[in-house]
Coordinates of N, CA and C in Angstrom, one line a residue:
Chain A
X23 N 26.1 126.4 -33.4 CA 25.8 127.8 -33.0 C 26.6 128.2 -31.8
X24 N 26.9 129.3 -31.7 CA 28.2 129.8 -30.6 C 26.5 129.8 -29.6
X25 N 27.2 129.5 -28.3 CA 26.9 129.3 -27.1 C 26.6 130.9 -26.2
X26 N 27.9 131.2 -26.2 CA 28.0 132.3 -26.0 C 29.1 133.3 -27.0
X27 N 28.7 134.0 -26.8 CA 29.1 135.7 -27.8 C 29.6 136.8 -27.1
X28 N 30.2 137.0 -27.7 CA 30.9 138.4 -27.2 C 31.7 138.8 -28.5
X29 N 31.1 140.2 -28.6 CA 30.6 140.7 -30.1 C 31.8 142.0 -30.1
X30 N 32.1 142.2 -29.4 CA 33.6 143.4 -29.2 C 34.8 142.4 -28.5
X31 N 35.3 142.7 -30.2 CA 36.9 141.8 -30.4 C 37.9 142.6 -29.5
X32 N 38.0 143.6 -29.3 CA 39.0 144.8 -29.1 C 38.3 146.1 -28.7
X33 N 38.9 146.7 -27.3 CA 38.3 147.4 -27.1 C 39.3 148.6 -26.2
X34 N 39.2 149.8 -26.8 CA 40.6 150.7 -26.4 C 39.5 152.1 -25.4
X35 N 40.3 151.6 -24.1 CA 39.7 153.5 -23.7 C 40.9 153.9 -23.1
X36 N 40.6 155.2 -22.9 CA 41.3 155.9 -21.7 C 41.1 155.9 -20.1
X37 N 42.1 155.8 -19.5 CA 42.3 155.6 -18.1 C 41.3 156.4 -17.4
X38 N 40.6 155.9 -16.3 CA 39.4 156.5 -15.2 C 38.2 156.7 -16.8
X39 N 38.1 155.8 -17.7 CA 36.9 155.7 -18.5 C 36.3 154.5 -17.7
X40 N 34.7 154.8 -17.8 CA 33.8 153.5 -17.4 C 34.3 152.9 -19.2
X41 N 33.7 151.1 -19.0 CA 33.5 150.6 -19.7 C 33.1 149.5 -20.0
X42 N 32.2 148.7 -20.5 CA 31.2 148.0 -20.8 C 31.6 147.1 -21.7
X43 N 31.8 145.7 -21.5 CA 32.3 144.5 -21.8 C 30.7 143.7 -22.3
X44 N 30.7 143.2 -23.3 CA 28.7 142.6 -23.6 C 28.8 141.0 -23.8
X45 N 28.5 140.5 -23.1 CA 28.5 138.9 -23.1 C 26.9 138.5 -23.4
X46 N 26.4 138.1 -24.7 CA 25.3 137.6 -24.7 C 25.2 135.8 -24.9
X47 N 24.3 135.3 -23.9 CA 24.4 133.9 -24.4 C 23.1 132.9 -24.6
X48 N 23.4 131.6 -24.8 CA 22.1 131.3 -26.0 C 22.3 129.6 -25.0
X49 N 21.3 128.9 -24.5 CA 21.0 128.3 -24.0 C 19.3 127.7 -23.7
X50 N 18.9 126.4 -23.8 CA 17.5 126.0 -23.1 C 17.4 125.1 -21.5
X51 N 18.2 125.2 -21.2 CA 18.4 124.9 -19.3 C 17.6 126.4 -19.2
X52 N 17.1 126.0 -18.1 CA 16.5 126.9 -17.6 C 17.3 126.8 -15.7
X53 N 18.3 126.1 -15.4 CA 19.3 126.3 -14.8 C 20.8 126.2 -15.3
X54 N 21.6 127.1 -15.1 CA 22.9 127.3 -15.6 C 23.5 128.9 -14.8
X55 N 24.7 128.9 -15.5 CA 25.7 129.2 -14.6 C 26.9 129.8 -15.6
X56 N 26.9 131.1 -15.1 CA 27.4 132.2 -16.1 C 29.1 132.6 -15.3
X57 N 29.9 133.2 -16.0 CA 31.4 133.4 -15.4 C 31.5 134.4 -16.3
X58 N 32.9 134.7 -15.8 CA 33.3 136.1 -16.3 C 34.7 135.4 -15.8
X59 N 36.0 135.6 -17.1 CA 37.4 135.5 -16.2 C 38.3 136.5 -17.1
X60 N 39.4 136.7 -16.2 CA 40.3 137.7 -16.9 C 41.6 137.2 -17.0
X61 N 42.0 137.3 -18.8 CA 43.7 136.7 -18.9 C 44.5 138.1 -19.0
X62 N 45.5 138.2 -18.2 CA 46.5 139.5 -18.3 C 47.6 138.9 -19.0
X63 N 48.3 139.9 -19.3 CA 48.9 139.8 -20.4 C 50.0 138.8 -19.9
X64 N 50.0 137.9 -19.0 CA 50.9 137.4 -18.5 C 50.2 136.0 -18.9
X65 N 48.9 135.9 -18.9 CA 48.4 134.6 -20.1 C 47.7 133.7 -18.6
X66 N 47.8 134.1 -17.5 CA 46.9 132.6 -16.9 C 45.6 133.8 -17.0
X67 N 44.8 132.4 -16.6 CA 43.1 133.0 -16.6 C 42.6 133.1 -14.8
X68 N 41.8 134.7 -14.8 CA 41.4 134.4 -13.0 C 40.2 134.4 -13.5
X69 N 39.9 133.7 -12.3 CA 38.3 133.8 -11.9 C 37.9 135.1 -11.3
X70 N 36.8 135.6 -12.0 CA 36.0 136.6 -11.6 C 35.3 136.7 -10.6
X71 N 34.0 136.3 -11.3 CA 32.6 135.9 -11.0 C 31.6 134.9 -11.4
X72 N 30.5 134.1 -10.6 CA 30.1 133.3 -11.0 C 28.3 133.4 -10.8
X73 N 27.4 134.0 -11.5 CA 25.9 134.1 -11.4 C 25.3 132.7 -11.8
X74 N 24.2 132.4 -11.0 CA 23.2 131.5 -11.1 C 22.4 131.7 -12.3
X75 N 21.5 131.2 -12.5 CA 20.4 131.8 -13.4 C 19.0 132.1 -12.7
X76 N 19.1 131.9 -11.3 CA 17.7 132.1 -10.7 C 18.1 133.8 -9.9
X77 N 19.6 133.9 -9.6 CA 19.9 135.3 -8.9 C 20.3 136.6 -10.4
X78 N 19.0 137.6 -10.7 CA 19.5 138.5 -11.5 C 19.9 139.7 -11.1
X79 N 20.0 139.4 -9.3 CA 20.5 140.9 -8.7 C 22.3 141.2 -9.2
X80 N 22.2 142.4 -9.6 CA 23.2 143.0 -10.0 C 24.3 142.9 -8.8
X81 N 25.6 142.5 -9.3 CA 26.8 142.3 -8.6 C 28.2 143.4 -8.2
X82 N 28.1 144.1 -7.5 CA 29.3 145.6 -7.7 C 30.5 144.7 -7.0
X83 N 31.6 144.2 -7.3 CA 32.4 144.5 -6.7 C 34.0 145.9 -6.6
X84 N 34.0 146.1 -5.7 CA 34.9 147.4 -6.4 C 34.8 148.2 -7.3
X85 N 35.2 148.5 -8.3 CA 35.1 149.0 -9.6 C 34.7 148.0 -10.8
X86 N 34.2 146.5 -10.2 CA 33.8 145.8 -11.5 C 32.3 145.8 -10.8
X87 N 31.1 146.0 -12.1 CA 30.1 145.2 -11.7 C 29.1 144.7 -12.7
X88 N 28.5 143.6 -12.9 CA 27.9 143.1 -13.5 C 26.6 143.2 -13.9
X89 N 26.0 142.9 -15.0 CA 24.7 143.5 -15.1 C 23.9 141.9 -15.7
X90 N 23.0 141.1 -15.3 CA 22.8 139.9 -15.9 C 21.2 140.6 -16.0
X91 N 21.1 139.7 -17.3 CA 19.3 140.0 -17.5 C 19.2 138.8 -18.2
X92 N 18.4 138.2 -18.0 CA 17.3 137.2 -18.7 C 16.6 137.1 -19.7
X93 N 16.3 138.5 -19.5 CA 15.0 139.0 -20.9 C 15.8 139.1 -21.9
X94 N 17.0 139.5 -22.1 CA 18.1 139.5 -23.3 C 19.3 138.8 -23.3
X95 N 19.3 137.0 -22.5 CA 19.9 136.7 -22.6 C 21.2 137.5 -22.4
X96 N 21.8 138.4 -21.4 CA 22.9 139.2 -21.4 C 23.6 138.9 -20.0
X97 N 24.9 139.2 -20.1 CA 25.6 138.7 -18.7 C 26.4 139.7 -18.7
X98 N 26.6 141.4 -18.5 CA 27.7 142.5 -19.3 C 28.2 142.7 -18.1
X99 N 29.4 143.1 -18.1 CA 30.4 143.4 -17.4 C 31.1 144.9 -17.3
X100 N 30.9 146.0 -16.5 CA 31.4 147.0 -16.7 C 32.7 147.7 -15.5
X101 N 33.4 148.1 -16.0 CA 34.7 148.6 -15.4 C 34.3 149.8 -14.6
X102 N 34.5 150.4 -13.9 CA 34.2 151.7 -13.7 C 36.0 152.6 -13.1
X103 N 36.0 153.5 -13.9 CA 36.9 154.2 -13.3 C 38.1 153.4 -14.1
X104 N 38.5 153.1 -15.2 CA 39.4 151.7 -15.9 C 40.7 152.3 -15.2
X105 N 41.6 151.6 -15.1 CA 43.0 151.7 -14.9 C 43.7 150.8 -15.6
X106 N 45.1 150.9 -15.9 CA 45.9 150.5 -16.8 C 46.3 148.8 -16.7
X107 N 46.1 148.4 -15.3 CA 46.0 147.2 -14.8 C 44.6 146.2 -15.2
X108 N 43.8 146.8 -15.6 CA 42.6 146.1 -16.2 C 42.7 145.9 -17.6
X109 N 43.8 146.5 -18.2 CA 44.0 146.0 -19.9 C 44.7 144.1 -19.6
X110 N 43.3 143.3 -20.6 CA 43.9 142.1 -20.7 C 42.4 141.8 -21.5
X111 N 42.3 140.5 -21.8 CA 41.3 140.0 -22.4 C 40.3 139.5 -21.4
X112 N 39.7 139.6 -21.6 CA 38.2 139.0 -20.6 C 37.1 137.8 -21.6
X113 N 36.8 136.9 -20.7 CA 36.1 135.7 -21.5 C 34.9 135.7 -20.6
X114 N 34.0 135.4 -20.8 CA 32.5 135.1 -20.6 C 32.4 133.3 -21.0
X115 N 31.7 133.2 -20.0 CA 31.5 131.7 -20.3 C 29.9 131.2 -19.5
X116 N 29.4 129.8 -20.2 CA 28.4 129.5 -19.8 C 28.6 127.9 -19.6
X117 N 28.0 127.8 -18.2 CA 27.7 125.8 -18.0 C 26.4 125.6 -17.6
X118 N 25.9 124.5 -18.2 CA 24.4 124.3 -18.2 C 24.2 123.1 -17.1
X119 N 23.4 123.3 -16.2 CA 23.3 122.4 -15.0 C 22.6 120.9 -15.6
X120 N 21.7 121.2 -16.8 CA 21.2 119.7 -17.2 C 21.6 119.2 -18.3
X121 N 22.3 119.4 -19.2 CA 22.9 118.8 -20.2 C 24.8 119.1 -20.3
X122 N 25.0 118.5 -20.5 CA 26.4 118.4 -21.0 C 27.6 118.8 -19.5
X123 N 29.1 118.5 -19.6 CA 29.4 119.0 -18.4 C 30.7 119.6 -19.0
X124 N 30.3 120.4 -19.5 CA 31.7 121.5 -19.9 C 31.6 123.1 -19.9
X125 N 32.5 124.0 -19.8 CA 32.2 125.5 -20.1 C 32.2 126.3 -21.4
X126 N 31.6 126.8 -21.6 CA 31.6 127.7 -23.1 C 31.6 128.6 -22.9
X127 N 33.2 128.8 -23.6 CA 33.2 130.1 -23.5 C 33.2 131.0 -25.1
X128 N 33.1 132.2 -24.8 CA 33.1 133.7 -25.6 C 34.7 133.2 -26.3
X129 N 34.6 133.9 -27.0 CA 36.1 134.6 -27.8 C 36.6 135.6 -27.4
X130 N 36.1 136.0 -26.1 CA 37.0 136.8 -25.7 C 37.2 138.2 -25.8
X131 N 37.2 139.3 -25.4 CA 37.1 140.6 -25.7 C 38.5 141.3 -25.2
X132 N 39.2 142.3 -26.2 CA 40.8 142.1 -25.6 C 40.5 143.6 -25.1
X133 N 40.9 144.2 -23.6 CA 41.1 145.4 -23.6 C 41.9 146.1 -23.2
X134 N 42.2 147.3 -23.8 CA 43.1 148.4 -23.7 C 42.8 149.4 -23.1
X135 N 43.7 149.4 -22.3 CA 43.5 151.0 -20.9 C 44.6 151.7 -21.2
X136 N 44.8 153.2 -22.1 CA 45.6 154.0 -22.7 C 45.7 155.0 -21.4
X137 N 46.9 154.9 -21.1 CA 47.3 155.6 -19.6 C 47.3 157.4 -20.0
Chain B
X8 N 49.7 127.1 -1.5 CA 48.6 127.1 -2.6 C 49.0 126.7 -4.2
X9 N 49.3 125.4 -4.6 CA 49.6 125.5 -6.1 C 48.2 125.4 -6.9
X10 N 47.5 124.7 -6.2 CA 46.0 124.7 -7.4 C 46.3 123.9 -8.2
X11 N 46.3 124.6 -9.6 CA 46.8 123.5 -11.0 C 47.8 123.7 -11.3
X12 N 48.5 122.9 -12.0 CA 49.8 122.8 -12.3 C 50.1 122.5 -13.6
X13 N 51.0 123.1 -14.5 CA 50.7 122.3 -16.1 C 52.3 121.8 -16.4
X14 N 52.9 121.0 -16.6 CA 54.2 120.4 -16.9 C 54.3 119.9 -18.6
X15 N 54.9 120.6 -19.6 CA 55.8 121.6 -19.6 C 55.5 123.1 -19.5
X16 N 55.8 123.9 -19.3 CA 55.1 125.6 -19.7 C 55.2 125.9 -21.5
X17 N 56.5 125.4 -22.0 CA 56.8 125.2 -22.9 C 57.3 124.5 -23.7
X18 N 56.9 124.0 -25.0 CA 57.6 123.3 -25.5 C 57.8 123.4 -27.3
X19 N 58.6 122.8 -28.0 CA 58.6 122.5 -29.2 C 58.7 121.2 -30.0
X20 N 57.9 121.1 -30.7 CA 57.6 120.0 -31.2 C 58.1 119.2 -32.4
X21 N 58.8 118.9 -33.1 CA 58.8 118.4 -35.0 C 57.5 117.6 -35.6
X22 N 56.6 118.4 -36.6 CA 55.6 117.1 -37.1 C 56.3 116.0 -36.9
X23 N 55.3 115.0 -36.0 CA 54.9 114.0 -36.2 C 55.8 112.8 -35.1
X24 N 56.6 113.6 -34.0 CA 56.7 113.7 -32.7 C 55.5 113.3 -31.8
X25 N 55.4 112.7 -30.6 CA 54.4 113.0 -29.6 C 54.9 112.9 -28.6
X26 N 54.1 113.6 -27.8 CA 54.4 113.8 -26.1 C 53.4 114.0 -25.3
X27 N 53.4 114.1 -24.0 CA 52.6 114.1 -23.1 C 52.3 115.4 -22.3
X28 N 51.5 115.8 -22.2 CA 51.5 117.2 -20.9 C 50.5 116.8 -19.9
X29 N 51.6 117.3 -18.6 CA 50.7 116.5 -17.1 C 49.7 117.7 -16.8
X30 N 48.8 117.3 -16.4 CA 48.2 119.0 -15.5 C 48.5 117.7 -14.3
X31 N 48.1 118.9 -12.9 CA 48.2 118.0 -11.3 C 47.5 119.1 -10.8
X32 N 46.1 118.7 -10.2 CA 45.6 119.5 -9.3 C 45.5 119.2 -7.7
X33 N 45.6 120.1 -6.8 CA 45.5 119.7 -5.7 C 44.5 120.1 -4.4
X34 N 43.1 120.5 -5.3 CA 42.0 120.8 -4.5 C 41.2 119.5 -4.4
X35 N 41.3 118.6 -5.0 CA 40.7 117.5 -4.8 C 39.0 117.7 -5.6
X36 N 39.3 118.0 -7.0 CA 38.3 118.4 -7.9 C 37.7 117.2 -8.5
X37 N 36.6 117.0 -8.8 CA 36.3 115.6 -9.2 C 36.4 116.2 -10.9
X38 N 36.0 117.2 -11.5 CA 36.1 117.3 -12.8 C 37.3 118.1 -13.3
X39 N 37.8 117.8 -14.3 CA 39.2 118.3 -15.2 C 39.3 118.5 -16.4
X40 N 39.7 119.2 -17.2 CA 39.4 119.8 -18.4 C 40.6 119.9 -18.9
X41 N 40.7 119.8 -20.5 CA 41.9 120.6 -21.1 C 41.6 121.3 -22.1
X42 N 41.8 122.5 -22.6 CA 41.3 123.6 -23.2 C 42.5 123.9 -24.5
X43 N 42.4 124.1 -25.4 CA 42.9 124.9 -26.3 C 42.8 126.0 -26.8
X44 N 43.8 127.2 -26.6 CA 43.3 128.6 -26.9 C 44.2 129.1 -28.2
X45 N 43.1 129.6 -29.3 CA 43.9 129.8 -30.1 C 43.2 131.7 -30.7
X46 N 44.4 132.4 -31.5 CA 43.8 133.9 -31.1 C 42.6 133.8 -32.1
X47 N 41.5 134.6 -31.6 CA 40.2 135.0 -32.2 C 39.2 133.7 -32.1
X48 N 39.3 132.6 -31.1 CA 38.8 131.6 -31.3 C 38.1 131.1 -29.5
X49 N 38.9 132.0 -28.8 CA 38.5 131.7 -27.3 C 39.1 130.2 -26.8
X50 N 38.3 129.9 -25.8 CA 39.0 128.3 -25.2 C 37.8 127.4 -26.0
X51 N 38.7 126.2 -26.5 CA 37.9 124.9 -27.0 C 38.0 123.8 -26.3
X52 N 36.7 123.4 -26.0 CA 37.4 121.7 -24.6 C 37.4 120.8 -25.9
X53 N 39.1 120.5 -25.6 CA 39.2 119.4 -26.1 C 39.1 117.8 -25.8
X54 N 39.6 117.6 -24.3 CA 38.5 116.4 -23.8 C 38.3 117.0 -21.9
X55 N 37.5 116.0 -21.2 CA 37.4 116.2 -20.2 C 37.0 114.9 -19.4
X56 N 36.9 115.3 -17.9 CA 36.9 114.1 -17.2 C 36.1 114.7 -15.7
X57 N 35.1 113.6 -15.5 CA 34.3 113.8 -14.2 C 34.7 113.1 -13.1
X58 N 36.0 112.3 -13.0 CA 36.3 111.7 -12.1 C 37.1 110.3 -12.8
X59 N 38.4 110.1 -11.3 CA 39.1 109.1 -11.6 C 38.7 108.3 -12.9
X60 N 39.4 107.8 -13.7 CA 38.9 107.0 -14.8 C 38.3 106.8 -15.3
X61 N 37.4 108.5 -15.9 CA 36.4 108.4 -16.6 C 36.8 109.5 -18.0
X62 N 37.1 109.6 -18.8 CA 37.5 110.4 -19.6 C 36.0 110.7 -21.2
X63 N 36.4 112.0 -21.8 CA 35.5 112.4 -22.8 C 35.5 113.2 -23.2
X64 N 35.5 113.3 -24.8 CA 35.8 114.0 -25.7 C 34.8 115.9 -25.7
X65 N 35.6 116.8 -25.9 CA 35.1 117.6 -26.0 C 34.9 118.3 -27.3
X66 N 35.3 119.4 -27.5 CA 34.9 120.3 -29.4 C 35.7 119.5 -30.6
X67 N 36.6 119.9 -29.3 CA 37.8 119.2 -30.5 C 38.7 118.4 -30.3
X68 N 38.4 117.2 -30.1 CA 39.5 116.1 -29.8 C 40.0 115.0 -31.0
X69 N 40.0 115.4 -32.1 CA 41.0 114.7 -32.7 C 42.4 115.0 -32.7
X70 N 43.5 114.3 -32.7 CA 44.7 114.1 -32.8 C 45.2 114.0 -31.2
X71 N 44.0 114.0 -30.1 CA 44.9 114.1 -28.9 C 44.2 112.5 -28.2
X72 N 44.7 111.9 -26.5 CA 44.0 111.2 -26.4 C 44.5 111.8 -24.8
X73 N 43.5 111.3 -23.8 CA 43.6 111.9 -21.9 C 43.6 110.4 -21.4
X74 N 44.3 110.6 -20.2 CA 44.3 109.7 -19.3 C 43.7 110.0 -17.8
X75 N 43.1 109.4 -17.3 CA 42.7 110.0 -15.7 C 42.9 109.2 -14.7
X76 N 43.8 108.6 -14.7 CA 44.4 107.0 -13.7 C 44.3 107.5 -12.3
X77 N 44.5 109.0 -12.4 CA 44.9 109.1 -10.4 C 44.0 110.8 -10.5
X78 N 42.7 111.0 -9.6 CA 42.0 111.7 -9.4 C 42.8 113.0 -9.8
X79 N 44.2 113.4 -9.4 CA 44.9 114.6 -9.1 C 45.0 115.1 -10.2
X80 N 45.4 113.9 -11.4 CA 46.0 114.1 -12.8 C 45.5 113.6 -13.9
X81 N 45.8 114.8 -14.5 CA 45.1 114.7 -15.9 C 46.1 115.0 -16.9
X82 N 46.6 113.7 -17.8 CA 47.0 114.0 -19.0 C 47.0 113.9 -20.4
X83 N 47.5 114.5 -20.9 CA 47.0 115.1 -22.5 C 48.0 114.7 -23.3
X84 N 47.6 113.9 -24.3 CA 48.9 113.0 -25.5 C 48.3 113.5 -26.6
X85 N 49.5 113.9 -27.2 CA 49.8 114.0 -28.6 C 50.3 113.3 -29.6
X86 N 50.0 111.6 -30.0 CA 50.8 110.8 -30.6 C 51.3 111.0 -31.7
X87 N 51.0 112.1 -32.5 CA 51.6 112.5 -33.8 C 51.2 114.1 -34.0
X88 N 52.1 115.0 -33.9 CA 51.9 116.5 -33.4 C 51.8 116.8 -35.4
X89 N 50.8 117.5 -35.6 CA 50.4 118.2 -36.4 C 51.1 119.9 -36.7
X90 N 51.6 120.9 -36.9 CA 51.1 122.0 -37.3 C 50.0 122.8 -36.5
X91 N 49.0 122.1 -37.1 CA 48.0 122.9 -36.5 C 47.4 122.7 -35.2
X92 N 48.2 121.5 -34.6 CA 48.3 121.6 -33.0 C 48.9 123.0 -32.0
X93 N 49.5 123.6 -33.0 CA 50.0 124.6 -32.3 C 49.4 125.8 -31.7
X94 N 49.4 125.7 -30.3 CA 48.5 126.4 -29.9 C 49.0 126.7 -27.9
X95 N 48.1 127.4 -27.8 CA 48.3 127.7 -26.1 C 47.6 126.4 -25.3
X96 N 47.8 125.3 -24.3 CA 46.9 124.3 -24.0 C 46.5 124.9 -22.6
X97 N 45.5 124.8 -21.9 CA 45.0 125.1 -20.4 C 44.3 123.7 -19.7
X98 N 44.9 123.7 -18.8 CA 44.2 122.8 -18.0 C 43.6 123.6 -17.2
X99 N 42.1 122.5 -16.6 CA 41.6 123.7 -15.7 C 40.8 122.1 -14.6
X100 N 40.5 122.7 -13.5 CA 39.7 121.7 -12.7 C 38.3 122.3 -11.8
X101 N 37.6 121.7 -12.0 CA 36.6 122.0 -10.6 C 35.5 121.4 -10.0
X102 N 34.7 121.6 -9.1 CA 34.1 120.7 -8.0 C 33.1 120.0 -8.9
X103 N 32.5 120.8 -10.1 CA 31.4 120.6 -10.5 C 31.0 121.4 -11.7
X104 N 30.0 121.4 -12.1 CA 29.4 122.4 -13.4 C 29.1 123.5 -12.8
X105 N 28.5 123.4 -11.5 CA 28.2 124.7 -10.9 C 29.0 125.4 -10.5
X106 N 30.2 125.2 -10.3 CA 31.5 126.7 -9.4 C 32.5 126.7 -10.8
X107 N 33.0 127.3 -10.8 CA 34.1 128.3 -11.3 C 35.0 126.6 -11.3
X108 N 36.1 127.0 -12.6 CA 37.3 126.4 -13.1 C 38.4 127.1 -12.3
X109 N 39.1 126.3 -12.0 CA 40.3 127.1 -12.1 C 41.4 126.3 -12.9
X110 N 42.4 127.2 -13.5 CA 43.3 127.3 -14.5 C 44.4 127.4 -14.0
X111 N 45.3 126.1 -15.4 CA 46.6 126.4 -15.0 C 47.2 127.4 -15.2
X112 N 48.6 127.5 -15.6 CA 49.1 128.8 -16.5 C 49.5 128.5 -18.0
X113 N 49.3 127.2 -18.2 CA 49.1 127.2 -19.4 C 50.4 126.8 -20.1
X114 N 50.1 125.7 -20.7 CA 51.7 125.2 -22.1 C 51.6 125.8 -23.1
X115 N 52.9 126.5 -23.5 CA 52.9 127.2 -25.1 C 53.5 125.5 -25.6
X116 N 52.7 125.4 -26.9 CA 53.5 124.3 -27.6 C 53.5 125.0 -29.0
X117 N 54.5 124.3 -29.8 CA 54.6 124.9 -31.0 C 55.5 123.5 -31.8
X118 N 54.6 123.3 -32.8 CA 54.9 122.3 -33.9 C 55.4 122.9 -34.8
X119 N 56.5 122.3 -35.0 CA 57.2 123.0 -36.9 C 57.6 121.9 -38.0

């Protein structure tokens, strides 16, 4: 069973559109450790962001901010204001503090910011 | 600042060829990873390692084998390149389970 999900393959908006990236994921740690990273079309991966599972306070930085909830297993990611520079794919990933020692990630969600 | 490093960026293969790809990190990361990205499929750990001379298999490690002799480096063999090896490879490293990977830029390899 996928670990984590991310259910929008492809996702096209227009420039200064908010927009909403959904990472849901599926785990029994009841500590672990959620990420968000971005590949631009140039292909390396950055690091984003990194949530706990005990911190569900919401995270703004700049025009990215995060929305984690528990109750629905969800980790979402939303753009605000998109610019043409944020078209790339974005991956969601999950590591579990008591079993196993690797990251799982999403497939990935590819986006498009139409200038 | 290099971080991770991946040697070759690119390469080409003939079935049934093998070679090696170094990652080198220089944060002094006890865990290292190598990833396979292929489109619609996300990253697959193919093996990984928690420290000097300890290596283990991850989703998908058939046809490859890692070495972890020197804490910095981590490498990735291919003794008999497949076809369907073809793919984007990432190395990535970090402190622990808990913090963030960081990534190389990644070897295009391509088998024909």
């Amino acid at each position: 069973a996928q670990k984590v999900t991310q259910a929008q393959t492809e996702i096209s908006v227009v420039e200064k559109e908010d927009v909403t990236l959904d990472c849901v994921y599926e785990t029994r740690d009841t500590t672990y450790y959620l990420f968000w990273y971005k590949q631009p079309p140039s292909g390396e991966l950055v690091f984003l962001i990194r949530r706990n599972s005990f911190d569900e306070q919401n995270e703004i930085s700049g025009r990215y901010s995060w929305n984690f909830q528990k109750s629905t297993s969800s980790f979402n990611f939303t753009i605000t204001a998109s610019q043409v520079v944020d078209s790339a794919v974005y991956f969601c990933a999950l590591s579990e503090a008591g079993t196993g020692n690797q990251f799982y990630f999403g497939t990935g969600t590819s986006l498009t910011v139409i200038p | 600042n290099a971080g991770v490093t991946q040697t070759p960026k690119f390469r080409v293969l003939k079935t049934g060829q093998s070679m090696t790809l170094l990652c080198a990190q220089d944060m002094n990361h006890e865990y290292m990873y190598w990833y396979r990205q292929d489109p619609g499929m996300g990253l697959r750990l193919i093996h990984y390692s928690v420290g000097e001379g300890t290596t283990a298999k991850g989703e998908v490690p058939d046809g490859y084998n890692v070495s972890r002799l020197k804490k910095q480096n981590f490498l990735l063999g291919l003794e008999s390149a497949a076809p369907s090896q073809t793919s984007v490879y990432f190395c990535a490293s970090s402190s622990g389970r808990r913090t963030e990977a960081f990534f190389g830029q990644g070897t295009r390899l391509t088998v024909v």
